[in-house]
Tab-separated table of C-alpha atoms in Angstrom:
chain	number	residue	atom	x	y	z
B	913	UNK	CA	0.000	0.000	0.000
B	914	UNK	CA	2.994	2.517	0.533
B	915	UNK	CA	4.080	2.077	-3.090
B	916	UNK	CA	0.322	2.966	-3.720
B	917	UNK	CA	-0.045	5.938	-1.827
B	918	UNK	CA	3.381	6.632	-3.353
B	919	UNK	CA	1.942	7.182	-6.474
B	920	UNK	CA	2.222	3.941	-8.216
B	921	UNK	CA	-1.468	2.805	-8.281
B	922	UNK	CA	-1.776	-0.201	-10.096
B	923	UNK	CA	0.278	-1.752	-7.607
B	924	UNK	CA	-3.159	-1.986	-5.976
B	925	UNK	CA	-3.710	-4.844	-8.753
B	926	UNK	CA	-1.722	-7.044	-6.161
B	927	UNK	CA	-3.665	-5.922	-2.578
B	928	UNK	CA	-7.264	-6.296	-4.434
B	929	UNK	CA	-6.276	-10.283	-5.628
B	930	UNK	CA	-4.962	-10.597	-1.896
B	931	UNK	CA	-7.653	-9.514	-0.259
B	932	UNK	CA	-10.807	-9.149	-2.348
B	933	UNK	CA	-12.169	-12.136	-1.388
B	934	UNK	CA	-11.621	-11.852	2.707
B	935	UNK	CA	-13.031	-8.811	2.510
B	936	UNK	CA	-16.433	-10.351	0.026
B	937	UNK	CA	-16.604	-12.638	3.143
B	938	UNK	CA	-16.364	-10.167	5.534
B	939	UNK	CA	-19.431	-7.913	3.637
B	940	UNK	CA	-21.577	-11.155	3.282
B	941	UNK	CA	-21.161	-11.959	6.773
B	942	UNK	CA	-22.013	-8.840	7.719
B	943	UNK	CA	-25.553	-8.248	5.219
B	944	UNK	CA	-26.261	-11.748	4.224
B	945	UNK	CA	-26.227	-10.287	0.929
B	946	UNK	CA	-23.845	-10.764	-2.212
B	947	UNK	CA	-24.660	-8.250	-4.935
B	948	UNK	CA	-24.589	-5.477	-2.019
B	949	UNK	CA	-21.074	-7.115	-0.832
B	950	UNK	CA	-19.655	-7.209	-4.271
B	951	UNK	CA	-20.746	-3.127	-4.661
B	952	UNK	CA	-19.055	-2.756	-1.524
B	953	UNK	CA	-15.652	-4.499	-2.006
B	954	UNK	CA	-15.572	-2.195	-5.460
B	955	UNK	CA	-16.188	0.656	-3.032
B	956	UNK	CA	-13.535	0.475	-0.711
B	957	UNK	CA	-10.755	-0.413	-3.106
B	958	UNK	CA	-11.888	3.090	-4.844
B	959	UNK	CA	-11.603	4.483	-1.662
B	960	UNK	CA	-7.952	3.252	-1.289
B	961	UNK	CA	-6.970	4.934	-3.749
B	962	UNK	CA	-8.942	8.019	-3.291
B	963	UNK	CA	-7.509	8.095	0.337
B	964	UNK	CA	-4.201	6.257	-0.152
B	965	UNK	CA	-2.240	9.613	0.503
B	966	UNK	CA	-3.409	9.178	4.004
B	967	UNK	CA	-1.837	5.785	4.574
B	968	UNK	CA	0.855	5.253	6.939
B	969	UNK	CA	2.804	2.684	6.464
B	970	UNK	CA	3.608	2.258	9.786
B	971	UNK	CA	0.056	1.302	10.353
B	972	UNK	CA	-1.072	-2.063	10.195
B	973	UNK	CA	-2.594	-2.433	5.843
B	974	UNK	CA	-5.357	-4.716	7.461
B	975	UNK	CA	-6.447	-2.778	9.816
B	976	UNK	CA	-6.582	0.513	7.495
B	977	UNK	CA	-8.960	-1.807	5.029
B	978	UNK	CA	-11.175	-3.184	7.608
B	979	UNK	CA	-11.597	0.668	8.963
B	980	UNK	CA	-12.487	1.960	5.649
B	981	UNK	CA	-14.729	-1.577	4.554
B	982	UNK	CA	-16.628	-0.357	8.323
B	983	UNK	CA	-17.522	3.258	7.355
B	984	UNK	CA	-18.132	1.767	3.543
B	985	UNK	CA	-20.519	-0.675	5.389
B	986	UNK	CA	-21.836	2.264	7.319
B	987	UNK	CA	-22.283	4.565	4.285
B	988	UNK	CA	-24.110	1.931	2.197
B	989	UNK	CA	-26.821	1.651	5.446
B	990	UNK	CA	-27.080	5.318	5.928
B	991	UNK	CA	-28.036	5.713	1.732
B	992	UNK	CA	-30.257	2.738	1.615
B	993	UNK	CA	-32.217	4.017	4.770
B	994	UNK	CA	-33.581	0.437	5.024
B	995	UNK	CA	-32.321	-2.475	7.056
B	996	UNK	CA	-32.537	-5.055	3.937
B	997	UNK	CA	-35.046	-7.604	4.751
B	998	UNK	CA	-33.519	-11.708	4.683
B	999	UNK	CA	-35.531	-14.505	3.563
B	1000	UNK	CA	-33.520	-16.372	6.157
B	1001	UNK	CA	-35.314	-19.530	5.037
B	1002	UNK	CA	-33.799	-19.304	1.529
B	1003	UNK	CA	-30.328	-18.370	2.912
B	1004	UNK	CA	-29.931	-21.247	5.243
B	1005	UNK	CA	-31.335	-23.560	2.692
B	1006	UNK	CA	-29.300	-22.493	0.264
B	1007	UNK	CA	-26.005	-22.985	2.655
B	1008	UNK	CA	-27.062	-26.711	3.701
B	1009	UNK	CA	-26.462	-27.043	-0.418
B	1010	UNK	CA	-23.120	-25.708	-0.521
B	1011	UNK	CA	-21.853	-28.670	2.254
B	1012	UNK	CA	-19.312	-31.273	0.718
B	1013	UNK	CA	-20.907	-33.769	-1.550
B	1014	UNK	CA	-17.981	-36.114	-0.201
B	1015	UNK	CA	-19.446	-37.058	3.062
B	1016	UNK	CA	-22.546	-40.037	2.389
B	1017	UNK	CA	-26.145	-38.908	2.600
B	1018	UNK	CA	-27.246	-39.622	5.611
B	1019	UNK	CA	-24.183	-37.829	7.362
B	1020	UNK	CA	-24.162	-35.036	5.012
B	1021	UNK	CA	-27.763	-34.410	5.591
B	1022	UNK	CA	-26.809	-34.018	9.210
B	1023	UNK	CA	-23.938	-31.787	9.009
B	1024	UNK	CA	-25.442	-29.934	6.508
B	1025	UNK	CA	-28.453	-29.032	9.297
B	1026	UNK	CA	-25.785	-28.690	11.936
B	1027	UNK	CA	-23.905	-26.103	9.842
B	1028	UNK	CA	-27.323	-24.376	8.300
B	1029	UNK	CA	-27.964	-24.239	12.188
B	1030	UNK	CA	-25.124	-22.990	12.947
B	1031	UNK	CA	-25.333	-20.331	9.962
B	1032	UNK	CA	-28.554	-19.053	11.171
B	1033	UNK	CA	-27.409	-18.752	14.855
B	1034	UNK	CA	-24.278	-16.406	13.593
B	1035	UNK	CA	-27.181	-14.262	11.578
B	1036	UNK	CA	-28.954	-14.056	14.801
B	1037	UNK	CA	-26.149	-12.462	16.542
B	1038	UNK	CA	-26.023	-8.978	17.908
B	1039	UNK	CA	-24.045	-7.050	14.811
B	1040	UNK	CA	-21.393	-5.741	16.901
B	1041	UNK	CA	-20.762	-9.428	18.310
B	1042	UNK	CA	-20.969	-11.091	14.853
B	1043	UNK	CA	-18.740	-8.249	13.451
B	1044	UNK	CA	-15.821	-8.954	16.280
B	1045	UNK	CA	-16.326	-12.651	15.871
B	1046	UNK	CA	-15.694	-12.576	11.694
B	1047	UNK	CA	-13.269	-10.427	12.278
B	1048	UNK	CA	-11.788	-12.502	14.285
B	1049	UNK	CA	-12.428	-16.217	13.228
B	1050	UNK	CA	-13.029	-15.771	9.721
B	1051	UNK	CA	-10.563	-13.331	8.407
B	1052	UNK	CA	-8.108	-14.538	10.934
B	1053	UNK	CA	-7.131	-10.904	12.240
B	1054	UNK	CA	-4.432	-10.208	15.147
B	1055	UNK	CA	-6.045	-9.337	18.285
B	1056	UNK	CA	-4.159	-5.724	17.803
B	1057	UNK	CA	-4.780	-4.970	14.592
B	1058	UNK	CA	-9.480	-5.830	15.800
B	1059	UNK	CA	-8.750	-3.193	18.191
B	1060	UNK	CA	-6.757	-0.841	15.920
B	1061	UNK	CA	-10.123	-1.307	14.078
B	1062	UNK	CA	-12.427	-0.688	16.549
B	1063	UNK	CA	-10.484	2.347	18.691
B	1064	UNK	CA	-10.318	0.158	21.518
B	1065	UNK	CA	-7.834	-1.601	23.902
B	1066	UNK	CA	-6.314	-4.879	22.937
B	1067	UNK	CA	-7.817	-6.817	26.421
B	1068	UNK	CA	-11.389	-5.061	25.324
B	1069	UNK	CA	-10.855	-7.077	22.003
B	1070	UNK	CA	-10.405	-10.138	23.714
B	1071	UNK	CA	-13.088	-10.134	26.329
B	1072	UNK	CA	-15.421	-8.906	23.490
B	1073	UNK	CA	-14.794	-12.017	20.910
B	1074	UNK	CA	-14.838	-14.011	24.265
B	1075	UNK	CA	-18.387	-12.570	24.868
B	1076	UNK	CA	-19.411	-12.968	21.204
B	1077	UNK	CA	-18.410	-16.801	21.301
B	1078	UNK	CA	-20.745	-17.187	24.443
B	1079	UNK	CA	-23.731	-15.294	22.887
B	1080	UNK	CA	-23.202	-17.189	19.563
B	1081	UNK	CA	-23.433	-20.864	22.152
B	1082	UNK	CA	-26.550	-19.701	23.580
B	1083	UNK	CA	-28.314	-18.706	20.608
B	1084	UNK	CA	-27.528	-22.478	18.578
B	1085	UNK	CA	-28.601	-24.177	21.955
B	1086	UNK	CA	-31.692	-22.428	22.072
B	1087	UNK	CA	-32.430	-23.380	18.272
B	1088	UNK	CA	-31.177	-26.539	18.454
B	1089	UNK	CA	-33.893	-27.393	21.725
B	1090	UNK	CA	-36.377	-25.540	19.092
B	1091	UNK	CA	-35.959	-27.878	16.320
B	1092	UNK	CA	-36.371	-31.170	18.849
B	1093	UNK	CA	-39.532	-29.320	20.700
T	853	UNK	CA	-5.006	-17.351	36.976
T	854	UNK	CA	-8.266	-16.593	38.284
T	855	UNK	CA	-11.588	-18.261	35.919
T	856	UNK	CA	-12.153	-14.106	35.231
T	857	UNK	CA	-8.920	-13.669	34.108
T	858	UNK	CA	-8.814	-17.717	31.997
T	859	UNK	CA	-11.926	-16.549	30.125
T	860	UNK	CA	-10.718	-14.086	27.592
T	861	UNK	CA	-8.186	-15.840	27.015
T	862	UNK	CA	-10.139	-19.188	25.463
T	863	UNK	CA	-10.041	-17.783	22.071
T	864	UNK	CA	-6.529	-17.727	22.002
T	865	UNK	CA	-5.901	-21.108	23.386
T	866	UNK	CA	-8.407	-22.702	20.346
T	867	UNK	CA	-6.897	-20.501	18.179
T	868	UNK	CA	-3.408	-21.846	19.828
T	869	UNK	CA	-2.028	-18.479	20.109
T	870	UNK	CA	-1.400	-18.237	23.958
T	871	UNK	CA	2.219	-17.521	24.801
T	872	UNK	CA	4.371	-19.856	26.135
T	873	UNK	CA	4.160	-18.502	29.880
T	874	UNK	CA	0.186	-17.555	29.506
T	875	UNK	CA	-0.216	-21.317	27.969
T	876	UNK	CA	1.457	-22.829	31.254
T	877	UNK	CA	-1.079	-20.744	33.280
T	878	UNK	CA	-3.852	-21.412	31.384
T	879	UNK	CA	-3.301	-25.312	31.561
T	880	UNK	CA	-2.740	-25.020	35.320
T	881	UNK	CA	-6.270	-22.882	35.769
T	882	UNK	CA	-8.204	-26.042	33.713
T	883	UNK	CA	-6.073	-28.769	35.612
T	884	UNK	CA	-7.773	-26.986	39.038
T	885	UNK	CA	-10.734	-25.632	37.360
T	886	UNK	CA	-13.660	-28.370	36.500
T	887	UNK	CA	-16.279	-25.434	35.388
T	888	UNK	CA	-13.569	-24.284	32.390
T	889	UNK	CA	-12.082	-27.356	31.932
T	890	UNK	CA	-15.628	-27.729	30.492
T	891	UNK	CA	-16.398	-24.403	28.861
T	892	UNK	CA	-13.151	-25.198	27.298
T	893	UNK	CA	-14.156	-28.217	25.916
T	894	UNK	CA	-17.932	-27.527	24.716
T	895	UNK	CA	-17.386	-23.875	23.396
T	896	UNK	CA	-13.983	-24.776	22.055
T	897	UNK	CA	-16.235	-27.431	19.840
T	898	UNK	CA	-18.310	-24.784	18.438
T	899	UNK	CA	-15.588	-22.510	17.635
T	900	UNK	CA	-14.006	-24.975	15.699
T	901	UNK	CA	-17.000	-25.569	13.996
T	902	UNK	CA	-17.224	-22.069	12.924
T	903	UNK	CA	-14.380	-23.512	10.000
T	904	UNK	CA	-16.462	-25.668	8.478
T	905	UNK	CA	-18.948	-23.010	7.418
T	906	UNK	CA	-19.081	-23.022	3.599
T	907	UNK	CA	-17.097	-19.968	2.064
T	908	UNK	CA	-18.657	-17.500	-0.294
T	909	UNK	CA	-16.813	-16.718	-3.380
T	910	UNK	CA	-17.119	-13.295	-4.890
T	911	UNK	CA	-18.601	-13.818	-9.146
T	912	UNK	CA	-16.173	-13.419	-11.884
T	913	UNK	CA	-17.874	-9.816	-11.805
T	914	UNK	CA	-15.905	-8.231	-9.223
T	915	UNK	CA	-12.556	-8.801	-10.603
T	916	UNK	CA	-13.870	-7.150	-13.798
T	917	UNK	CA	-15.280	-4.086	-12.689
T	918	UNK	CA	-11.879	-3.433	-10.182
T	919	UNK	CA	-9.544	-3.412	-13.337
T	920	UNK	CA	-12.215	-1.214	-15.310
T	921	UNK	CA	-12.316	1.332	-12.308
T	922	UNK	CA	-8.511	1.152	-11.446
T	923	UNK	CA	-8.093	1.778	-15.407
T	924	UNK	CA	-10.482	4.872	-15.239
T	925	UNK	CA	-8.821	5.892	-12.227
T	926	UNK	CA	-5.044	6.009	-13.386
T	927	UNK	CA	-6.562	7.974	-16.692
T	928	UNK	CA	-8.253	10.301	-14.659
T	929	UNK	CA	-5.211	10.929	-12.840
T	930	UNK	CA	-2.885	11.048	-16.245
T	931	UNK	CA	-5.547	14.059	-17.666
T	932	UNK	CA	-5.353	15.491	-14.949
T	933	UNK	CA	-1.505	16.059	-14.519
T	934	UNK	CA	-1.863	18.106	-17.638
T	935	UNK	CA	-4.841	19.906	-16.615
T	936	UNK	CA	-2.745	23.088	-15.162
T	937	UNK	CA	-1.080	23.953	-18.041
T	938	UNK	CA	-4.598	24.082	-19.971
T	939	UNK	CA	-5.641	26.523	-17.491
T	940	UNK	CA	-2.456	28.795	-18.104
T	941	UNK	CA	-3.317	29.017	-21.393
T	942	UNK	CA	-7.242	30.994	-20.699
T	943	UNK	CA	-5.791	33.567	-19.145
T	944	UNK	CA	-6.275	36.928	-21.045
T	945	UNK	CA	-3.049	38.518	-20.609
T	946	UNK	CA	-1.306	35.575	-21.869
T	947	UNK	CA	-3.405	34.476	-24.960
T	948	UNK	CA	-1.306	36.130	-27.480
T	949	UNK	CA	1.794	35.394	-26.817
T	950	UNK	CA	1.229	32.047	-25.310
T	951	UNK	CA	-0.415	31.695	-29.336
T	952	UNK	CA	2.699	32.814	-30.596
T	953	UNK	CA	5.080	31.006	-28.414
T	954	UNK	CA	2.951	27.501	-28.471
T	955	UNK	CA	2.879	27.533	-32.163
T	956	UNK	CA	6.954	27.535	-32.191
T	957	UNK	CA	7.460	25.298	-29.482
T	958	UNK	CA	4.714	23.117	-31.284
T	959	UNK	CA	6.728	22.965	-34.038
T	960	UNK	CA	9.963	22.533	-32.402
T	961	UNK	CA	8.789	19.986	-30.354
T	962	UNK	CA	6.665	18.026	-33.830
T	963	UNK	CA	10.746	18.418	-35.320
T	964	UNK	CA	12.679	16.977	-32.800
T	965	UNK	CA	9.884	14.431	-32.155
T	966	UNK	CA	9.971	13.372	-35.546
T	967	UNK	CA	13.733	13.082	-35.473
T	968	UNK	CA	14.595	10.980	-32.731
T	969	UNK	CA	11.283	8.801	-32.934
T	970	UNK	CA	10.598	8.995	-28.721
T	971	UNK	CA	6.827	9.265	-27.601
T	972	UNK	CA	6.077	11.890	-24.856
T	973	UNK	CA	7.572	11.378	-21.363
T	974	UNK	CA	3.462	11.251	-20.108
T	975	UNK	CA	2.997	8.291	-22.700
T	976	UNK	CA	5.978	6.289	-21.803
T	977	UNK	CA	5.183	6.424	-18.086
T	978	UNK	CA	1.566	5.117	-18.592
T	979	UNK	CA	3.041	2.851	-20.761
T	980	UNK	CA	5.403	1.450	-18.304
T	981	UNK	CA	2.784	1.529	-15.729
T	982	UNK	CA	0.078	-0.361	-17.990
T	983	UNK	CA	3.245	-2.980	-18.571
T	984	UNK	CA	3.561	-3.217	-14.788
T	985	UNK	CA	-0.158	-3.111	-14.075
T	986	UNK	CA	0.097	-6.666	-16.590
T	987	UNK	CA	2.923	-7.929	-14.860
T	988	UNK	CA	1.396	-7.990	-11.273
T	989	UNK	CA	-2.186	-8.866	-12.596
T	990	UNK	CA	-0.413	-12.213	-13.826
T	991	UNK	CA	1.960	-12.993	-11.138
T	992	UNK	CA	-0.606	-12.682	-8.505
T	993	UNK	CA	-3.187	-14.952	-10.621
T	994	UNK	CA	-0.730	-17.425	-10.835
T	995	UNK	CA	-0.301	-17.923	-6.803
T	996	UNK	CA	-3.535	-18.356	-6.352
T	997	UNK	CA	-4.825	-21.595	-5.015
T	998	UNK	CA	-7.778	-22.229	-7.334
T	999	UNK	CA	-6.582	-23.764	-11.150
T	1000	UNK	CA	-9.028	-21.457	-12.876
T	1001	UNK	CA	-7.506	-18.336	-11.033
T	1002	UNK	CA	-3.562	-19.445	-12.239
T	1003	UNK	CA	-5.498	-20.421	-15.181
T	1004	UNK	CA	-6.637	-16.613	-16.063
T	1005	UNK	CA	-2.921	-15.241	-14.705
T	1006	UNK	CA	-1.024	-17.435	-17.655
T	1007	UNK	CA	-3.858	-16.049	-19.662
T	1008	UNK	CA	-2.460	-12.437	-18.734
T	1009	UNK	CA	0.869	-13.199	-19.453
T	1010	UNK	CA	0.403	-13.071	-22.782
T	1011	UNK	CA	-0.332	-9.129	-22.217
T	1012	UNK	CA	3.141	-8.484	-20.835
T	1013	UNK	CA	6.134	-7.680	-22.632
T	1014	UNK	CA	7.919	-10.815	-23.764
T	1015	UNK	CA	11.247	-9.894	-22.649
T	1016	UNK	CA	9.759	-9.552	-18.826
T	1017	UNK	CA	12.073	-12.772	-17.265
T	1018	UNK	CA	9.438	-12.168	-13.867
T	1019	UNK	CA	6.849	-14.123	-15.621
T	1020	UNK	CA	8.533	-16.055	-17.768
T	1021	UNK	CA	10.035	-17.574	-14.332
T	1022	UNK	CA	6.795	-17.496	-13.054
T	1023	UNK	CA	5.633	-19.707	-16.122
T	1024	UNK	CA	8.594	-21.815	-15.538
T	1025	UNK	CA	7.437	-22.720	-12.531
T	1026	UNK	CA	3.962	-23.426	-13.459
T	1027	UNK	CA	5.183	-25.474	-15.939
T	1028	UNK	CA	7.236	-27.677	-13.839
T	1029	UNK	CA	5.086	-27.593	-10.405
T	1030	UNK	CA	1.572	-26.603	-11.316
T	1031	UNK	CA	-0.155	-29.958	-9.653
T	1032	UNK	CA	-2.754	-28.822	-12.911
T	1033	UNK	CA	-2.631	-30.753	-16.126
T	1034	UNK	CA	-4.789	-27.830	-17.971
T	1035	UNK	CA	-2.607	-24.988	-16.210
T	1036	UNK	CA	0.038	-26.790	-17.107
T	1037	UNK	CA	-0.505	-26.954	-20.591
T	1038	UNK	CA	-1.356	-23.882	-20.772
T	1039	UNK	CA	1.751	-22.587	-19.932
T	1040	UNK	CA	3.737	-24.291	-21.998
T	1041	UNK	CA	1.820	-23.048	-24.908
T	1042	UNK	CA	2.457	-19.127	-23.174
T	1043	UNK	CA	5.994	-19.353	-23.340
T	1044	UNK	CA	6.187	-19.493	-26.999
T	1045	UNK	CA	6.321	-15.477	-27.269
T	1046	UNK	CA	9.274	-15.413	-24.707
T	1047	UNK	CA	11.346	-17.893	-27.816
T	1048	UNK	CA	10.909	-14.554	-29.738
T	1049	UNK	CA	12.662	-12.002	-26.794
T	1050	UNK	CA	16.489	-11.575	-27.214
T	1051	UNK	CA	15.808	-11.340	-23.652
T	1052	UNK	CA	14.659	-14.413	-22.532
T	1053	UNK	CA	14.482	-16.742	-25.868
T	1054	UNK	CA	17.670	-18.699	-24.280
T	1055	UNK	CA	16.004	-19.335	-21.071
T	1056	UNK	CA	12.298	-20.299	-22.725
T	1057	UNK	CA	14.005	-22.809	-24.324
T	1058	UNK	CA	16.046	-24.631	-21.763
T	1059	UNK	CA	12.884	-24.807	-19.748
T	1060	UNK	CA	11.363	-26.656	-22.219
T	1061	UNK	CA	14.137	-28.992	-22.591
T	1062	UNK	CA	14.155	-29.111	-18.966
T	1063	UNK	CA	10.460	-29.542	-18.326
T	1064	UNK	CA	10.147	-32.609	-20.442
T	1065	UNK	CA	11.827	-35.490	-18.468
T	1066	UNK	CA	9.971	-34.328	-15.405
T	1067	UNK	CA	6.469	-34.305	-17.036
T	1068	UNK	CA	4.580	-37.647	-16.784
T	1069	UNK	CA	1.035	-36.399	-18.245
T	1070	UNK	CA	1.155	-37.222	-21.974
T	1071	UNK	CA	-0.760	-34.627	-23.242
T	1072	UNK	CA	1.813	-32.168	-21.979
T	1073	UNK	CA	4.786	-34.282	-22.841
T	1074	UNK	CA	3.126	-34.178	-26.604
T	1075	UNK	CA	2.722	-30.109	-26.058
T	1076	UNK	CA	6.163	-29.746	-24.751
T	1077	UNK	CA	8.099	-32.496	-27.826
T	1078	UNK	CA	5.374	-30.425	-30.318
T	1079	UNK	CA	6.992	-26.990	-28.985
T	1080	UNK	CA	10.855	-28.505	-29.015
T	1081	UNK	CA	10.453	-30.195	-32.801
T	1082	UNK	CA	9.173	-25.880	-33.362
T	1083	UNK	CA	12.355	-24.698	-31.780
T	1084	UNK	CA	14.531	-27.539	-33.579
T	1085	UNK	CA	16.401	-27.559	-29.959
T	1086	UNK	CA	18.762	-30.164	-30.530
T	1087	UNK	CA	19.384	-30.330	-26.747
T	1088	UNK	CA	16.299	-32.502	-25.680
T	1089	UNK	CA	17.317	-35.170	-28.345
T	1090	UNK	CA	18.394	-37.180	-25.603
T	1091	UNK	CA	15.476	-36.980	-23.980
T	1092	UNK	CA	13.631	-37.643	-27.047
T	1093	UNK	CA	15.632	-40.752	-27.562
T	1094	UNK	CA	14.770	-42.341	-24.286
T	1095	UNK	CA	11.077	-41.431	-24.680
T	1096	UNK	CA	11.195	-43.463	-28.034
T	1097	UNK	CA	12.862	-46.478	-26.405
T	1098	UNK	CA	11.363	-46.736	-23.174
T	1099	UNK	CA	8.529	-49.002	-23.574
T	1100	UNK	CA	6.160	-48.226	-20.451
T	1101	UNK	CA	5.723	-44.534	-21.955
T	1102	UNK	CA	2.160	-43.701	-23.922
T	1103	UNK	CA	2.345	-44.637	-27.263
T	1104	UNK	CA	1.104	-41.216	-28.694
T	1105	UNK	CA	3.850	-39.670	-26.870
T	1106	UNK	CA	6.422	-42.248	-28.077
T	1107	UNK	CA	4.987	-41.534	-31.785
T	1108	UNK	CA	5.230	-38.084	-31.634
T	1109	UNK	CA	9.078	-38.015	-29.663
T	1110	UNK	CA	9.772	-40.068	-33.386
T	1111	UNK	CA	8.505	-37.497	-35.511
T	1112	UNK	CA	9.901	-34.600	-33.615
T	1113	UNK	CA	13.915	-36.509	-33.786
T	1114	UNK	CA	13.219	-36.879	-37.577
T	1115	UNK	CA	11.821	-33.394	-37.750
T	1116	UNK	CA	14.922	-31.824	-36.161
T	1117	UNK	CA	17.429	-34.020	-38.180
């Protein structure tokens, strides 16, 4: 990113194949919706380069991309003036498809309601929680560089994804004893 | 450690990055502690669980529309380097003369531009950056771990210039490593332009020569003795021979090392 903000932009060819995808996953995650994550990967690698003079490259790359992929996130929600509405049905449905054709029927039929379970206890997660716990699980980000992030401490990080973990258990519990009652 | 202080730090022991010290304490806590020895065990299930969510992949779509913004982008910023000296040129007080003095330079510059043949400094530097734009668009597609991804980045190299010995090592490598029949393949057709570079033509074609004995699919072995009976490189006729003799090879590919020796002879 330096050599971006350096001037030499289509270095930025090499950041976007790095990291367009983590960052897809991060938007989907976050809205449960793919043409709106798409719009908004596009959107913050334009606003790399329309900000990359106010990189410092003694800051953490990551943690600069996650901060502007937040207020992108934040923008899109303030234009939209909606909450977009999930056919949650649809999404988790469409997940239990996506689970390895490998494993035989009768055990892929149960993981694949184990993970659609599982998928629709992380959608029913506080956003704050959920966003700490991609963050943290599924883009695999330091500790420091969460908290760089968020503008808080490193131990507030911590406790927080611990929290998020806890909330995520008690939610698929309580679905789980829904689906046997 | 107290179970306050063991809690937060649960994620990092799943995730195993406790330190060395904090891991020692940690264990100790769960040796004494029955309540997070089991917290441990049932919430450390659930975050491991978390990996076997499916991942979403991004369509073809986003990929497109980056390189047609970042394209727009660097033009936008190209016009509007010469944008100031534009402006000079409306102001009143200056319109005459600048007339006067534009048309001479104008014609200097149209002489000695005609004489030594150079494009414009602004041309040559988009140019360059275009080239290097090409460069890293194919290097990065070719470390990527799906084969349609490397796939598209030997497509690219066929954009950059083919004395660039980046890619052509980067081909090289594909050629010899790719665990891809069809990326492999493909790349041994790509390095065909870098044969043409002063550059690199000497180093395209010992790859070849070198790629051969170490292939074992035959429809690259055919691609690469195809591409070596092309270059007349008298070099793999070794290999050639030993393909032809060795009886457990594929019999297309022992046909075709014959023609190639009696093509090069």
């Amino acid at each position: 990113m330096a050599e971006v903000s350096a001037g030499q932009v289509a270095r930025l060819a090499l950041l976007f194949e790095r990291h367009h995808r983590a960052l897809f996953r991060y938007f989907v995650s976050m809205s449960n919706h793919r043409e709106q994550a798409e719009d908004l990967v596009q959107e913050v690698f334009f606003r790399m380069l329309r900000y990359r003079t106010s990189y410092d490259p003694a800051q953490s790359f990551t943690a600069w991309m996650y901060q502007i992929a937040r207020n992108a996130g934040v923008d899109q929600v303030r234009k939209r003036s909606a909450v977009q509405v999930v056919d949650i049905d649809t999404y988790v449905d469409r997940r239990a498809e996506l689970v390895s054709a490998s494993a035989g029927p009768e055990e892929s039929a149960s993981r694949g309601q184990d993970l659609a379970l599982l998928r629709r206890a992380m959608d029913q997660l506080p956003e704050d929680k959920r966003e700490i716990l991609v963050l943290s699980r599924f883009q695999g980000m330091k500790h420091e560089d969460i908290a760089e992030v968020l503008g808080c401490e490193v131990g507030t990080v911590k406790v927080r994804v611990y929290r998020a973990i806890r909330a995520l258990e008690q939610i698929y519990f309580a679905l789980e004893r829904e689906k046997v009652s | 450690m107290t179970c306050e202080q063991a809690k937060p730090r649960m994620t990092d022991y799943w995730s195993l990055t406790l330190g060395e010290a904090e891991q020692k304490e940690f264990s100790a806590h769960l040796a004494s502690c029955e309540a997070c020895r089991s917290e441990v065990s049932r919430v450390g299930a659930l975050w491991q669980s978390l990996d076997l969510l499916p991942l979403e992949e991004p369509s073809g779509k986003v990929r497109e529309r980056f390189y047609e913004m970042l394209g727009a982008y660097r033009q936008g910023l190209a016009s509007a380097e010469t944008q100031p000296a534009k402006r000079w040129w409306t102001m009143p007080a200056w319109q005459m003369a600048a007339a006067a003095a534009l048309l001479a330079v104008g014609l200097g510059a149209g002489y000695v531009a005609r004489g030594n043949g150079q494009p414009p400094a602004e041309v040559s530097q988009l140019r360059e950056e275009v080239a290097s734009m090409r460069q890293l668009v194919a290097l990065s597609l070719m470390q990527q771990q799906s084969a349609s991804e490397r796939l598209k980045g030997v497509s690219w190299s066929y954009q950059v210039e083919p004395s660039d010995t980046e890619v052509l090592n980067a081909l090289v490598t594909t050629v010899n490593h790719d665990p891809n029949v069809n990326v492999r393949l493909a790349a041994v057709d790509a390095l065909r332009p870098f044969t043409g570079s002063p550059a690199t033509h000497l180093a395209a074609r010992n790859a070849v020569v070198q790629a051969l004995p170490k292939e074992t699919a035959p429809i690259v072995q055919v691609a690469l003795i195809d591409f070596l009976a092309e270059l007349k490189e008298r070099n793999a006729a070794p290999e050639l021979r030993r393909l032809v003799s060795d009886p457990d090879i594929d019999s297309g590919v022992r046909k075709r090392a014959e023609w190639a020796l009696e093509r090069m002879q």
